[in-house]
Each structure stands twice: as C-alpha cells, then as structure tokens.
PDB file of C-alpha atoms in Angstrom:
ATOM      1  CA  MET A1336      61.454  58.122   3.029  1.00 69.00           C
ATOM      2  CA  ASP A1337      63.201  55.651   0.720  1.00 76.00           C
ATOM      3  CA  ILE A1338      61.964  54.187  -2.560  1.00 85.00           C
ATOM      4  CA  PHE A1339      60.608  51.030  -0.895  1.00 86.00           C
ATOM      5  CA  GLN A1340      58.444  53.076   1.464  1.00 86.00           C
ATOM      6  CA  ALA A1341      57.242  55.239  -1.436  1.00 86.00           C
ATOM      7  CA  VAL A1342      56.169  52.165  -3.420  1.00 89.00           C
ATOM      8  CA  ILE A1343      54.372  50.586  -0.448  1.00 90.00           C
ATOM      9  CA  LEU A1344      52.529  53.767   0.533  1.00 89.00           C
ATOM     10  CA  ALA A1345      51.453  54.443  -3.069  1.00 91.00           C
ATOM     11  CA  PHE A1346      50.202  50.872  -3.398  1.00 93.00           C
ATOM     12  CA  ILE A1347      48.287  51.116  -0.114  1.00 91.00           C
ATOM     13  CA  GLN A1348      46.671  54.408  -1.168  1.00 89.00           C
ATOM     14  CA  GLY A1349      45.587  52.982  -4.512  1.00 91.00           C
ATOM     15  CA  LEU A1350      44.334  49.729  -3.017  1.00 92.00           C
ATOM     16  CA  THR A1351      42.401  51.145  -0.081  1.00 91.00           C
ATOM     17  CA  GLU A1352      41.012  54.489  -1.333  1.00 89.00           C
ATOM     18  CA  PHE A1353      38.037  52.856  -3.061  1.00 91.00           C
ATOM     19  CA  LEU A1354      37.675  49.687  -0.991  1.00 92.00           C
ATOM     20  CA  PRO A1355      35.466  49.859   2.134  1.00 92.00           C
ATOM     21  CA  VAL A1356      38.466  49.243   4.397  1.00 90.00           C
ATOM     22  CA  SER A1357      39.677  52.820   5.111  1.00 83.00           C
ATOM     23  CA  SER A1358      42.758  54.198   3.376  1.00 81.00           C
ATOM     24  CA  SER A1359      43.395  56.569   6.291  1.00 73.00           C
ATOM     25  CA  ALA A1360      43.569  53.616   8.702  1.00 74.00           C
ATOM     26  CA  HIS A1361      46.221  51.866   6.633  1.00 82.00           C
ATOM     27  CA  LEU A1362      48.212  55.045   6.048  1.00 74.00           C
ATOM     28  CA  VAL A1363      48.177  55.686   9.815  1.00 70.00           C
ATOM     29  CA  ILE A1364      49.097  52.098  10.683  1.00 74.00           C
ATOM     30  CA  PHE A1365      52.020  51.368   8.376  1.00 77.00           C
ATOM     31  CA  PRO A1366      54.233  54.424   9.051  1.00 75.00           C
ATOM     32  CA  GLN A1367      53.634  54.204  12.812  1.00 73.00           C
ATOM     33  CA  PHE A1368      54.065  50.432  13.056  1.00 75.00           C
ATOM     34  CA  PHE A1369      57.320  50.365  11.066  1.00 77.00           C
ATOM     35  CA  ASP A1370      58.499  53.725  12.439  1.00 78.00           C
ATOM     36  CA  TRP A1371      58.751  55.251   8.962  1.00 78.00           C
ATOM     37  CA  PRO A1372      59.362  58.983   8.580  1.00 72.00           C
ATOM     38  CA  ASP A1373      56.484  61.170   7.441  1.00 67.00           C
ATOM     39  CA  GLN A1374      56.098  60.918   3.663  1.00 69.00           C
ATOM     40  CA  GLY A1375      55.570  64.673   3.314  1.00 68.00           C
ATOM     41  CA  LEU A1376      52.710  66.764   1.987  1.00 68.00           C
ATOM     42  CA  ALA A1377      53.894  66.737  -1.623  1.00 77.00           C
ATOM     43  CA  PHE A1378      53.819  62.937  -1.774  1.00 81.00           C
ATOM     44  CA  ASP A1379      50.413  62.926  -0.056  1.00 80.00           C
ATOM     45  CA  VAL A1380      49.011  65.358  -2.645  1.00 81.00           C
ATOM     46  CA  VAL A1381      50.309  63.267  -5.547  1.00 88.00           C
ATOM     47  CA  LEU A1382      48.759  60.058  -4.173  1.00 88.00           C
ATOM     48  CA  HIS A1383      45.368  61.712  -3.746  1.00 86.00           C
ATOM     49  CA  PHE A1384      45.574  63.227  -7.224  1.00 90.00           C
ATOM     50  CA  ALA A1385      46.387  59.794  -8.671  1.00 93.00           C
ATOM     51  CA  SER A1386      43.283  58.277  -7.049  1.00 92.00           C
ATOM     52  CA  LEU A1387      41.205  61.188  -8.344  1.00 92.00           C
ATOM     53  CA  CYS A1388      42.458  60.638 -11.906  1.00 95.00           C
ATOM     54  CA  ALA A1389      41.692  56.919 -11.687  1.00 96.00           C
ATOM     55  CA  VAL A1390      38.038  57.329 -10.662  1.00 95.00           C
ATOM     56  CA  ILE A1391      37.489  60.098 -13.228  1.00 95.00           C
ATOM     57  CA  ILE A1392      38.852  57.932 -16.038  1.00 96.00           C
ATOM     58  CA  TYR A1393      36.831  54.895 -14.938  1.00 96.00           C
ATOM     59  CA  TYR A1394      33.577  56.893 -14.875  1.00 95.00           C
ATOM     60  CA  LYS A1395      34.477  59.259 -17.738  1.00 95.00           C
ATOM     61  CA  ASP A1396      31.420  58.346 -19.851  1.00 93.00           C
ATOM     62  CA  SER A1397      29.044  58.807 -16.911  1.00 92.00           C
ATOM     63  CA  ILE A1398      30.743  62.068 -15.950  1.00 94.00           C
ATOM     64  CA  VAL A1399      30.307  63.473 -19.474  1.00 94.00           C
ATOM     65  CA  LEU A1400      26.595  62.615 -19.466  1.00 93.00           C
ATOM     66  CA  LEU A1401      26.115  63.942 -15.933  1.00 92.00           C
ATOM     67  CA  SER A1402      27.845  67.191 -16.864  1.00 92.00           C
ATOM     68  CA  GLN A1403      25.718  67.659 -19.971  1.00 92.00           C
ATOM     69  CA  ASP A1404      22.482  67.007 -18.075  1.00 91.00           C
ATOM     70  CA  PHE A1405      23.629  69.217 -15.191  1.00 91.00           C
ATOM     71  CA  PHE A1406      24.277  72.250 -17.385  1.00 91.00           C
ATOM     72  CA  SER A1407      21.051  71.594 -19.310  1.00 90.00           C
ATOM     73  CA  SER A1408      19.125  71.623 -16.041  1.00 88.00           C
ATOM     74  CA  VAL A1409      20.784  74.920 -15.094  1.00 88.00           C
ATOM     75  CA  SER A1410      19.942  76.571 -18.427  1.00 87.00           C
ATOM     76  CA  THR A1411      16.367  75.220 -18.646  1.00 85.00           C
ATOM     77  CA  ARG A1412      15.710  75.197 -14.871  1.00 81.00           C
ATOM     78  CA  LYS A1413      14.255  71.709 -15.257  1.00 83.00           C
ATOM     79  CA  MET A1414      15.615  68.328 -14.187  1.00 84.00           C
ATOM     80  CA  GLN A1415      16.343  66.076 -17.140  1.00 79.00           C
ATOM     81  CA  GLY A1416      18.226  62.839 -17.724  1.00 77.00           C
ATOM     82  CA  ASP A1417      20.762  62.277 -14.950  1.00 82.00           C
ATOM     83  CA  SER A1418      20.822  65.899 -13.824  1.00 87.00           C
ATOM     84  CA  PHE A1419      19.388  64.992 -10.421  1.00 89.00           C
ATOM     85  CA  LEU A1420      22.243  62.538  -9.836  1.00 90.00           C
ATOM     86  CA  ALA A1421      24.720  65.268 -10.809  1.00 92.00           C
ATOM     87  CA  TRP A1422      23.113  67.692  -8.352  1.00 93.00           C
ATOM     88  CA  GLY A1423      23.188  64.890  -5.793  1.00 93.00           C
ATOM     89  CA  VAL A1424      26.964  64.546  -6.118  1.00 94.00           C
ATOM     90  CA  LEU A1425      27.403  68.281  -5.482  1.00 93.00           C
ATOM     91  CA  LEU A1426      24.851  68.601  -2.677  1.00 93.00           C
ATOM     92  CA  GLY A1427      25.937  65.348  -1.043  1.00 93.00           C
ATOM     93  CA  THR A1428      29.413  66.802  -0.613  1.00 93.00           C
ATOM     94  CA  ILE A1429      28.232  69.745   1.510  1.00 94.00           C
ATOM     95  CA  PRO A1430      27.940  67.871   4.866  1.00 94.00           C
ATOM     96  CA  VAL A1431      31.469  66.427   4.716  1.00 91.00           C
ATOM     97  CA  GLY A1432      32.807  69.790   3.536  1.00 89.00           C
ATOM     98  CA  LEU A1433      31.262  71.575   6.522  1.00 91.00           C
ATOM     99  CA  ALA A1434      32.366  68.845   8.921  1.00 91.00           C
ATOM    100  CA  GLY A1435      35.911  69.070   7.592  1.00 86.00           C
ATOM    101  CA  LEU A1436      35.892  72.849   7.916  1.00 85.00           C
ATOM    102  CA  PHE A1437      34.762  72.835  11.553  1.00 88.00           C
ATOM    103  CA  PHE A1438      36.172  69.588  12.931  1.00 87.00           C
ATOM    104  CA  ASN A1439      39.344  68.818  10.945  1.00 80.00           C
ATOM    105  CA  ASP A1440      41.686  70.208  13.604  1.00 82.00           C
ATOM    106  CA  PHE A1441      39.859  68.301  16.353  1.00 87.00           C
ATOM    107  CA  VAL A1442      40.146  65.064  14.377  1.00 85.00           C
ATOM    108  CA  GLU A1443      43.858  65.594  13.668  1.00 79.00           C
ATOM    109  CA  ILE A1444      44.645  66.291  17.331  1.00 83.00           C
ATOM    110  CA  ASN A1445      42.353  63.812  19.107  1.00 82.00           C
ATOM    111  CA  LEU A1446      41.347  60.959  16.813  1.00 83.00           C
ATOM    112  CA  ARG A1447      44.458  59.857  14.925  1.00 76.00           C
ATOM    113  CA  SER A1448      45.368  57.019  17.294  1.00 80.00           C
ATOM    114  CA  PHE A1449      45.518  53.232  17.047  1.00 81.00           C
ATOM    115  CA  HIS A1450      42.581  52.833  19.448  1.00 87.00           C
ATOM    116  CA  VAL A1451      40.267  55.132  17.494  1.00 89.00           C
ATOM    117  CA  VAL A1452      41.252  53.476  14.209  1.00 88.00           C
ATOM    118  CA  ALA A1453      40.677  50.023  15.714  1.00 90.00           C
ATOM    119  CA  TYR A1454      37.228  50.851  17.124  1.00 93.00           C
ATOM    120  CA  ALA A1455      36.133  52.595  13.909  1.00 93.00           C
ATOM    121  CA  THR A1456      37.456  49.796  11.708  1.00 93.00           C
ATOM    122  CA  ILE A1457      35.453  47.142  13.584  1.00 94.00           C
ATOM    123  CA  LEU A1458      32.311  49.195  14.258  1.00 95.00           C
ATOM    124  CA  PHE A1459      31.812  50.496  10.743  1.00 95.00           C
ATOM    125  CA  GLY A1460      32.824  47.141   9.283  1.00 95.00           C
ATOM    126  CA  ILE A1461      30.031  45.444  11.212  1.00 96.00           C
ATOM    127  CA  LEU A1462      27.632  48.203  10.157  1.00 96.00           C
ATOM    128  CA  LEU A1463      28.543  47.577   6.503  1.00 95.00           C
ATOM    129  CA  GLY A1464      27.802  43.878   6.946  1.00 94.00           C
ATOM    130  CA  LEU A1465      24.465  44.581   8.639  1.00 95.00           C
ATOM    131  CA  SER A1466      23.460  47.015   5.894  1.00 94.00           C
ATOM    132  CA  ASP A1467      24.127  44.353   3.265  1.00 91.00           C
ATOM    133  CA  ILE A1468      22.084  41.785   5.217  1.00 91.00           C
ATOM    134  CA  VAL A1469      19.192  44.216   5.674  1.00 90.00           C
ATOM    135  CA  HIS A1470      19.364  45.178   2.013  1.00 89.00           C
ATOM    136  CA  ARG A1471      19.102  41.548   0.868  1.00 86.00           C
ATOM    137  CA  ALA A1472      16.363  40.735   3.391  1.00 86.00           C
ATOM    138  CA  ARG A1473      14.170  43.611   2.221  1.00 81.00           C
ATOM    139  CA  ASP A1474      14.934  42.865  -1.447  1.00 73.00           C
ATOM    140  CA  ILE A1475      14.727  46.578  -2.314  1.00 74.00           C
ATOM    141  CA  ASN A1476      16.818  47.681  -5.275  1.00 81.00           C
ATOM    142  CA  ARG A1477      15.952  51.245  -6.194  1.00 87.00           C
ATOM    143  CA  GLU A1478      17.742  52.554  -9.288  1.00 87.00           C
ATOM    144  CA  LEU A1479      16.615  56.150  -8.750  1.00 87.00           C
ATOM    145  CA  ILE A1480      18.007  58.500  -6.127  1.00 90.00           C
ATOM    146  CA  ARG A1481      15.823  60.941  -4.182  1.00 90.00           C
ATOM    147  CA  GLY A1482      16.481  64.149  -2.300  1.00 89.00           C
ATOM    148  CA  SER A1483      16.239  62.441   1.087  1.00 92.00           C
ATOM    149  CA  ASP A1484      18.773  59.831  -0.092  1.00 94.00           C
ATOM    150  CA  ILE A1485      21.281  62.569  -0.915  1.00 94.00           C
ATOM    151  CA  LEU A1486      20.872  64.152   2.526  1.00 94.00           C
ATOM    152  CA  ILE A1487      21.258  60.849   4.391  1.00 95.00           C
ATOM    153  CA  ILE A1488      24.255  59.621   2.393  1.00 96.00           C
ATOM    154  CA  GLY A1489      25.897  63.046   2.588  1.00 94.00           C
ATOM    155  CA  CYS A1490      25.569  63.119   6.389  1.00 95.00           C
ATOM    156  CA  PHE A1491      26.913  59.578   6.685  1.00 95.00           C
ATOM    157  CA  GLN A1492      29.882  60.568   4.519  1.00 93.00           C
ATOM    158  CA  ALA A1493      30.842  63.204   7.081  1.00 93.00           C
ATOM    159  CA  LEU A1494      31.663  60.330   9.481  1.00 94.00           C
ATOM    160  CA  ALA A1495      34.559  59.443   7.169  1.00 90.00           C
ATOM    161  CA  LEU A1496      36.594  62.161   8.914  1.00 89.00           C
ATOM    162  CA  ILE A1497      37.071  59.619  11.712  1.00 91.00           C
ATOM    163  CA  PRO A1498      40.187  57.580  10.852  1.00 87.00           C
ATOM    164  CA  GLY A1499      39.256  53.957  10.237  1.00 88.00           C
ATOM    165  CA  THR A1500      35.743  54.692   8.979  1.00 91.00           C
ATOM    166  CA  SER A1501      36.292  54.484   5.180  1.00 91.00           C
ATOM    167  CA  ARG A1502      34.588  57.085   3.025  1.00 91.00           C
ATOM    168  CA  ALA A1503      33.578  54.512   0.418  1.00 92.00           C
ATOM    169  CA  GLY A1504      32.412  52.091   3.096  1.00 93.00           C
ATOM    170  CA  ILE A1505      30.218  54.518   5.018  1.00 95.00           C
ATOM    171  CA  THR A1506      28.540  55.968   1.914  1.00 96.00           C
ATOM    172  CA  ILE A1507      27.812  52.493   0.532  1.00 96.00           C
ATOM    173  CA  THR A1508      26.480  51.480   3.952  1.00 96.00           C
ATOM    174  CA  ALA A1509      24.066  54.421   3.993  1.00 96.00           C
ATOM    175  CA  ALA A1510      22.956  53.791   0.402  1.00 95.00           C
ATOM    176  CA  LEU A1511      22.215  50.122   1.091  1.00 94.00           C
ATOM    177  CA  LEU A1512      20.296  50.934   4.290  1.00 93.00           C
ATOM    178  CA  ILE A1513      17.936  53.281   2.445  1.00 93.00           C
ATOM    179  CA  GLY A1514      17.291  50.751  -0.307  1.00 91.00           C
ATOM    180  CA  LEU A1515      19.446  51.763  -3.258  1.00 93.00           C
ATOM    181  CA  SER A1516      20.703  48.913  -5.422  1.00 91.00           C
ATOM    182  CA  ARG A1517      24.271  47.710  -4.945  1.00 90.00           C
ATOM    183  CA  LYS A1518      25.169  49.024  -8.396  1.00 91.00           C
ATOM    184  CA  LEU A1519      23.800  52.526  -7.734  1.00 92.00           C
ATOM    185  CA  SER A1520      25.193  52.544  -4.171  1.00 94.00           C
ATOM    186  CA  ILE A1521      28.719  51.898  -5.419  1.00 94.00           C
ATOM    187  CA  LYS A1522      28.421  54.288  -8.359  1.00 94.00           C
ATOM    188  CA  PHE A1523      27.093  57.143  -6.224  1.00 95.00           C
ATOM    189  CA  ALA A1524      29.741  56.506  -3.548  1.00 94.00           C
ATOM    190  CA  PHE A1525      32.533  56.629  -6.130  1.00 94.00           C
ATOM    191  CA  LEU A1526      31.115  59.713  -7.855  1.00 94.00           C
ATOM    192  CA  LEU A1527      30.895  61.403  -4.445  1.00 94.00           C
ATOM    193  CA  SER A1528      34.595  60.707  -3.997  1.00 92.00           C
ATOM    194  CA  ILE A1529      35.470  63.049  -6.881  1.00 94.00           C
ATOM    195  CA  PRO A1530      34.598  66.386  -5.216  1.00 93.00           C
ATOM    196  CA  VAL A1531      35.775  65.105  -1.820  1.00 90.00           C
ATOM    197  CA  ILE A1532      39.210  64.039  -3.066  1.00 89.00           C
ATOM    198  CA  THR A1533      39.425  67.251  -5.110  1.00 90.00           C
ATOM    199  CA  LEU A1534      38.748  69.380  -2.021  1.00 86.00           C
ATOM    200  CA  ALA A1535      41.223  67.360   0.069  1.00 82.00           C
ATOM    201  CA  THR A1536      43.900  67.752  -2.610  1.00 84.00           C
ATOM    202  CA  ILE A1537      43.326  71.511  -2.857  1.00 83.00           C
ATOM    203  CA  MET A1538      43.558  71.869   0.926  1.00 79.00           C
ATOM    204  CA  LYS A1539      46.840  69.957   0.979  1.00 77.00           C
ATOM    205  CA  LEU A1540      48.166  72.117  -1.851  1.00 78.00           C
ATOM    206  CA  PHE A1541      47.469  75.233   0.232  1.00 77.00           C
ATOM    207  CA  GLU A1542      49.301  73.632   3.155  1.00 73.00           C
ATOM    208  CA  LEU A1543      52.171  72.774   0.826  1.00 70.00           C
ATOM    209  CA  THR A1544      52.590  76.406  -0.278  1.00 72.00           C
ATOM    210  CA  ASN A1545      52.923  77.412   3.376  1.00 70.00           C
ATOM    211  CA  GLU A1546      55.419  74.636   4.127  1.00 64.00           C
ATOM    212  CA  PRO A1547      57.965  74.578   1.284  1.00 63.00           C
ATOM    213  CA  GLN A1548      60.022  71.411   1.279  1.00 62.00           C
ATOM    214  CA  GLN A1549      62.458  69.554  -0.939  1.00 67.00           C
ATOM    215  CA  VAL A1550      60.727  67.498  -3.630  1.00 67.00           C
ATOM    216  CA  ASN A1551      62.021  64.172  -4.931  1.00 74.00           C
ATOM    217  CA  TRP A1552      60.472  64.079  -8.400  1.00 77.00           C
ATOM    218  CA  LEU A1553      61.340  60.419  -8.937  1.00 83.00           C
ATOM    219  CA  PHE A1554      59.364  59.450  -5.835  1.00 83.00           C
ATOM    220  CA  LEU A1555      56.452  61.656  -6.882  1.00 87.00           C
ATOM    221  CA  LEU A1556      56.259  60.218 -10.411  1.00 91.00           C
ATOM    222  CA  LEU A1557      56.640  56.657  -9.147  1.00 92.00           C
ATOM    223  CA  GLY A1558      54.026  57.223  -6.435  1.00 91.00           C
ATOM    224  CA  PHE A1559      51.573  58.699  -8.931  1.00 93.00           C
ATOM    225  CA  ALA A1560      51.976  55.827 -11.398  1.00 95.00           C
ATOM    226  CA  ILE A1561      51.574  53.104  -8.756  1.00 95.00           C
ATOM    227  CA  ALA A1562      48.652  54.797  -6.975  1.00 94.00           C
ATOM    228  CA  PHE A1563      46.868  55.513 -10.268  1.00 96.00           C
ATOM    229  CA  LEU A1564      47.158  51.987 -11.667  1.00 96.00           C
ATOM    230  CA  THR A1565      46.325  50.364  -8.344  1.00 96.00           C
ATOM    231  CA  SER A1566      43.301  52.647  -7.835  1.00 95.00           C
ATOM    232  CA  TYR A1567      41.920  51.981 -11.311  1.00 96.00           C
ATOM    233  CA  PHE A1568      42.223  48.202 -11.171  1.00 95.00           C
ATOM    234  CA  THR A1569      40.919  48.166  -7.595  1.00 95.00           C
ATOM    235  CA  ILE A1570      37.711  49.880  -8.763  1.00 95.00           C
ATOM    236  CA  VAL A1571      37.293  47.283 -11.526  1.00 94.00           C
ATOM    237  CA  PHE A1572      38.003  44.390  -9.134  1.00 93.00           C
ATOM    238  CA  PHE A1573      35.793  45.721  -6.356  1.00 94.00           C
ATOM    239  CA  ILE A1574      32.705  46.211  -8.529  1.00 93.00           C
ATOM    240  CA  LYS A1575      32.992  42.719 -10.044  1.00 91.00           C
ATOM    241  CA  LEU A1576      33.634  41.078  -6.671  1.00 91.00           C
ATOM    242  CA  VAL A1577      30.706  42.751  -4.920  1.00 91.00           C
ATOM    243  CA  GLU A1578      28.346  41.810  -7.739  1.00 85.00           C
ATOM    244  CA  ARG A1579      29.309  38.157  -7.220  1.00 87.00           C
ATOM    245  CA  ILE A1580      29.674  37.695  -3.462  1.00 87.00           C
ATOM    246  CA  GLY A1581      28.745  40.926  -1.669  1.00 87.00           C
ATOM    247  CA  PHE A1582      30.636  42.753   1.075  1.00 93.00           C
ATOM    248  CA  LEU A1583      31.381  39.895   3.495  1.00 92.00           C
ATOM    249  CA  PRO A1584      35.138  39.624   2.671  1.00 93.00           C
ATOM    250  CA  PHE A1585      35.602  43.290   3.534  1.00 94.00           C
ATOM    251  CA  VAL A1586      33.614  42.968   6.765  1.00 95.00           C
ATOM    252  CA  VAL A1587      35.747  40.006   7.873  1.00 94.00           C
ATOM    253  CA  TYR A1588      38.947  41.829   6.933  1.00 94.00           C
ATOM    254  CA  ARG A1589      37.952  44.932   8.890  1.00 94.00           C
ATOM    255  CA  ILE A1590      37.156  42.928  12.024  1.00 94.00           C
ATOM    256  CA  PHE A1591      40.458  41.058  11.724  1.00 92.00           C
ATOM    257  CA  LEU A1592      42.377  44.310  11.171  1.00 88.00           C
ATOM    258  CA  GLY A1593      40.707  46.017  14.134  1.00 89.00           C
ATOM    259  CA  ALA A1594      41.469  43.047  16.393  1.00 89.00           C
ATOM    260  CA  LEU A1595      45.088  43.087  15.236  1.00 85.00           C
ATOM    261  CA  LEU A1596      45.351  46.764  16.089  1.00 83.00           C
ATOM    262  CA  PHE A1597      44.136  46.091  19.636  1.00 84.00           C
ATOM    263  CA  LEU A1598      46.755  43.348  19.995  1.00 82.00           C
ATOM    264  CA  ILE A1599      49.447  45.725  18.747  1.00 73.00           C
TER     265      ILE A1599
END
C-alpha cells in the first residue's frame, strides 16, 4: 500500500461509516477494482478507531448525560432521565454481537463478493427509501424509545454483517418504520455505532496480536487524521442534509452504485 491508497481508503472510511451507503461495500469495491494490495489489519484498526473517536466527540454531551443517568438507574434501580436510552444502546447491541459471533466466518467466506454487495446495496437502499416514505405518510414522530423499538432495531442491525447493507442505513430504516422521529432515529443509530465499532476494533486488535506485521507509523497517523476529520464532518453534514431533504439522495446513490457493480 502506498500513501495515495492510504489517503483514499481513510477518506472512504470516514465518509461512508456514518452515511447510509455501506462503508464495507466501498472498502470491498475499491481495493478489488483497482487491484490494490490488502491494507493490513493495523491500518484497518486505526481507521475504525478514528471513526469511533469522531462519533464520541460529536455526541460527547449526550454521552455524558446518558452515562450519568445510566449509573443512577443502576444505583437506584429506577429509570430516570435518559437512562432507558442508555440501556437501549447496550441492549440493542446484543443481536449484532451474537450474529457476529456465530456468523462472522460464514460472512467472510461466502458473502464478500461483488454480487452480494450489489444486491444488498440496491435492496437495502430501496428499503431505506420506502421507510422514509412510510414515515412521512403516517406522520408519526415519536421522541421516546420503547423496549420493543430496541429489540426491532437491534435485530435489524444484525443484518449489517452482510456487505453492502450499511449499519447506519439499516438501523435508521428500522427506526423510521416503527415511527421514531428522524432526529431520534439518526441519534440512536449513531449511538449504537459506538459499542459496535468498539467491539469490531477489539476483535481486530486480537487478530493483530496473532498476526504480527510491519507497521508504517506515517500511514497509520495519516489514516487516523483523515478518517477522523472526514467522519466528524460527515456526521455534521449528514444530519443537516437529512433534516432538509430526507434520504432520497442516498437511495438514488445506492441504486446507481449497485447497478454499476453489476455492470463491472
């Protein structure tokens, strides 16, 4: 991997991790299409850690309040403030954690292909568009999350193991379908990304200890900086854009991308 490839891959990770367009799809497509060498586990870990830092910093105020209410609910054994949302982030991570534990090897061996990515990109893109249409037609904008919401969104998130699905996209889709407001749907989806990305990073770190390799610290630092800045500003851009015009641009992009993959 040269410095140009490092910059491009870091930019792609930062741009697509929190957009409903699937970061895994883009990170599968670019290296294969241009016949780039594998970027290595160390670089992969750094990019994921950069995205994790970006979402934590963006939601730092909410995370502090959620943490305070969470520990208060544990000590008093009563839900208070945003403690239920905090519990929701933890409990909503269980389905994808179990799915990753049992099906990760199957996904890696059988589903990381252009055809799977293409089908998933189009299918789940259309589903995102339909969820937005249904959401607007019903005019339901709940600002409170319930136990059943956590279960449904958590199960939908497990589908993100399929390359091309988009973890952000599928969780937002589920949230819109069950009637949560756009604002809460996006916030809960991004908060859910924190434990998921943390678990993925830890897993890759364990793999890295078993597969020692040479580390180019310049590439790692550059990749972190680009992925972090791109991730942070993508979150800001995405939230403002969706508030103004909805999810249609991302639906159109996903259909176009999936069609392009079939042509390739």
